[in-house]
CSV table of C-alpha atoms in Angstrom, one decimal:
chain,number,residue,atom,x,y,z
A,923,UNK,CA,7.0,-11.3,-11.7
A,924,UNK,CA,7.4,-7.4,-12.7
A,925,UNK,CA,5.2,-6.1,-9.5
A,926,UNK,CA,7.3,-9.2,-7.3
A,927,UNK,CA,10.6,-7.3,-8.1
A,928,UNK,CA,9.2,-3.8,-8.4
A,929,UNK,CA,7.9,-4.3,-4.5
A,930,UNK,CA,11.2,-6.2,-3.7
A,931,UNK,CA,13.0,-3.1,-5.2
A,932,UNK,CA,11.2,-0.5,-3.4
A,933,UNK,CA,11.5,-2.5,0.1
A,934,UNK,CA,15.4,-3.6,-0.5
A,935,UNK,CA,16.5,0.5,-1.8
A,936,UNK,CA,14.9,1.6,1.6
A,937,UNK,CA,16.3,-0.8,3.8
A,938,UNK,CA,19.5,0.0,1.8
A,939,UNK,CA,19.8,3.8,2.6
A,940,UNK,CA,18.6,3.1,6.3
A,941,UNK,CA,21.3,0.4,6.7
A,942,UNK,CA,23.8,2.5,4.8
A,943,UNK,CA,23.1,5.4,7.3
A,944,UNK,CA,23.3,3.1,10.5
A,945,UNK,CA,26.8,1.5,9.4
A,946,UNK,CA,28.5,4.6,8.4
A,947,UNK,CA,27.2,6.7,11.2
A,948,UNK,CA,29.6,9.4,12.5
A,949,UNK,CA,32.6,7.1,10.9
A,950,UNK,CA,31.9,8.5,7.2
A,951,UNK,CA,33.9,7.1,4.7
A,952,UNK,CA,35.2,9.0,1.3
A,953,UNK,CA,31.8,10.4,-0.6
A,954,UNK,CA,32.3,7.8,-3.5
A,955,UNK,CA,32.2,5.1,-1.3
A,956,UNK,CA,28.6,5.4,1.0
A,957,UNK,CA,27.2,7.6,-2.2
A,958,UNK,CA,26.8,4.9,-4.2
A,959,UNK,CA,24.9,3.0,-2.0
A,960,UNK,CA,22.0,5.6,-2.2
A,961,UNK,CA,22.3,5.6,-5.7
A,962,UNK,CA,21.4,2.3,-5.8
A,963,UNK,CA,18.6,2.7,-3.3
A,964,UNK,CA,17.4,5.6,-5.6
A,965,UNK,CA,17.1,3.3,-8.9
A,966,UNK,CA,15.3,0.6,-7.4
A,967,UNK,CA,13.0,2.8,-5.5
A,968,UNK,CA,12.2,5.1,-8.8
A,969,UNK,CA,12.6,1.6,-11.1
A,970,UNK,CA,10.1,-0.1,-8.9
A,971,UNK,CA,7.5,2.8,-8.8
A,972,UNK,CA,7.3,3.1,-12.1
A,973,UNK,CA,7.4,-0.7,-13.2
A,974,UNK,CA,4.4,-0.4,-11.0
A,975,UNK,CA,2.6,2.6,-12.2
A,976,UNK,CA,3.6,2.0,-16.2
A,977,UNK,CA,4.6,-1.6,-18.2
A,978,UNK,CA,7.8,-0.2,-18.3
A,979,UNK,CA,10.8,-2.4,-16.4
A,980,UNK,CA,13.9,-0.6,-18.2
A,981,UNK,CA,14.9,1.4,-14.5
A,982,UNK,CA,13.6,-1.1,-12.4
A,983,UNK,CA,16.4,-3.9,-14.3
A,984,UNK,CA,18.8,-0.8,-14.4
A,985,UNK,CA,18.6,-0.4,-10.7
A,986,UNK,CA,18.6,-4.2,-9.8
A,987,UNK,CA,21.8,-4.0,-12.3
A,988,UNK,CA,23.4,-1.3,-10.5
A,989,UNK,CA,23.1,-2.9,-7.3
A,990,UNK,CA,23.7,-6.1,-8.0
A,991,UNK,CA,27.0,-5.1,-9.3
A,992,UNK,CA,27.5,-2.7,-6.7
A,993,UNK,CA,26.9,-6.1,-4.0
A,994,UNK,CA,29.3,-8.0,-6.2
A,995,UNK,CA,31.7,-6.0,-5.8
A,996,UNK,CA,31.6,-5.1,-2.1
A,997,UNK,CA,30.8,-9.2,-1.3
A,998,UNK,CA,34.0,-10.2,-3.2
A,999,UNK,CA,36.2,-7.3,-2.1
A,1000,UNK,CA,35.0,-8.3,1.8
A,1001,UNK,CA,35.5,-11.5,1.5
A,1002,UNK,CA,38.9,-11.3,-0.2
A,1003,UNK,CA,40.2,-9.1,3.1
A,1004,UNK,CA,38.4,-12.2,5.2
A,1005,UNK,CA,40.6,-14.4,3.3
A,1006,UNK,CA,43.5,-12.8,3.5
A,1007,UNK,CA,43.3,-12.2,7.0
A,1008,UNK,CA,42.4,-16.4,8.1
A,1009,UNK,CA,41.5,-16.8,11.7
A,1010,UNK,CA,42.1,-13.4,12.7
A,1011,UNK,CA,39.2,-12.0,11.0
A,1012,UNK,CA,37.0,-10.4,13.6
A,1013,UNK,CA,33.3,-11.7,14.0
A,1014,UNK,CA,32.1,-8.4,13.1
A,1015,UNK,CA,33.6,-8.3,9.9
A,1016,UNK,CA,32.4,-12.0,9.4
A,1017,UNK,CA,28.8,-11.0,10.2
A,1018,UNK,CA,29.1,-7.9,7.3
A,1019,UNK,CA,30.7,-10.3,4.7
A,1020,UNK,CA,27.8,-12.5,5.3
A,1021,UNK,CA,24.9,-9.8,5.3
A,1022,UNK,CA,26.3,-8.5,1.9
A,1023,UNK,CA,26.5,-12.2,0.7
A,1024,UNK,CA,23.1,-12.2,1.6
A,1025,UNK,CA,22.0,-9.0,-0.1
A,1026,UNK,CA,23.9,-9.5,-3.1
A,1027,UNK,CA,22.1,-12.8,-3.2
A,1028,UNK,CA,18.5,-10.7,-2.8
A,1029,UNK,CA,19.8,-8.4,-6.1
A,1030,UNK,CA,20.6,-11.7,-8.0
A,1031,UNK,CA,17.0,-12.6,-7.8
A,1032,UNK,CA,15.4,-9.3,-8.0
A,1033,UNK,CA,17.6,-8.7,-11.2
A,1034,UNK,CA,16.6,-12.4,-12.5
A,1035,UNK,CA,12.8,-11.3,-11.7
A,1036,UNK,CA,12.8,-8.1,-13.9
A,1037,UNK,CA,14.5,-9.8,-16.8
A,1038,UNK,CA,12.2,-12.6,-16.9
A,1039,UNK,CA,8.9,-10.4,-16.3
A,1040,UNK,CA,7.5,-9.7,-19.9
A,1041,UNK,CA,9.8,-13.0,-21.0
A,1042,UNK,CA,7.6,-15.6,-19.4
A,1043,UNK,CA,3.9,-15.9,-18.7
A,1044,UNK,CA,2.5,-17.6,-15.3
């Protein structure tokens, strides 16, 4: 389960800094708020190279831990707005909320997967 969310981790932190540069393209937001986002995408990248390299899962669950509470956050805080806003939400801001559902969804597993790695024997 270790190398399944170690190659999850290193796939999802470098669709994450891709997709973070696409949405926030030549509309940059305050540093803290598109920063983190690559920190995340740093952690799982490093935490999944080395749970592969070494038996070691400590960064790979730190970086699925940082991002997962990174996605709840930014899920939550979208759909809150959504909410708030009822039929006038625009369809783009619909299809957002629902790809960070989505990829806080992926996090929730991946974090799940590191935790349980050395816990359980297949």
């Amino acid at each position: 389960m270790i190398k399944i969310s170690a190659w999850l981790a290193i796939a999802f932190g470098l669709i994450l800094g891709v997709l973070e540069a696409v949405r926030n393209w030549g509309d940059w937001q305050w540093w803290p708020f598109w920063a983190v986002d690559y920190v995340a995408a740093a952690l799982l990248v490093a935490g999944g190279l080395l749970a592969l390299r070494r038996p070691v899962e400590r960064w790979l669950t730190a970086g699925w831990g940082f991002a997962c509470a990174m996605f709840w956050m930014s899920f939550f805080g979208h759909y809150g707005d959504a909410m708030k806003a009822g039929a006038e939400v625009s369809a783009r801001e619909q299809r957002l909320t629902l790809i960070i559902g989505l990829m806080f969804g992926i996090t929730v597993v991946g974090l799940g997967l590191s935790l349980l790695g050395k816990s359980r024997r297949f």
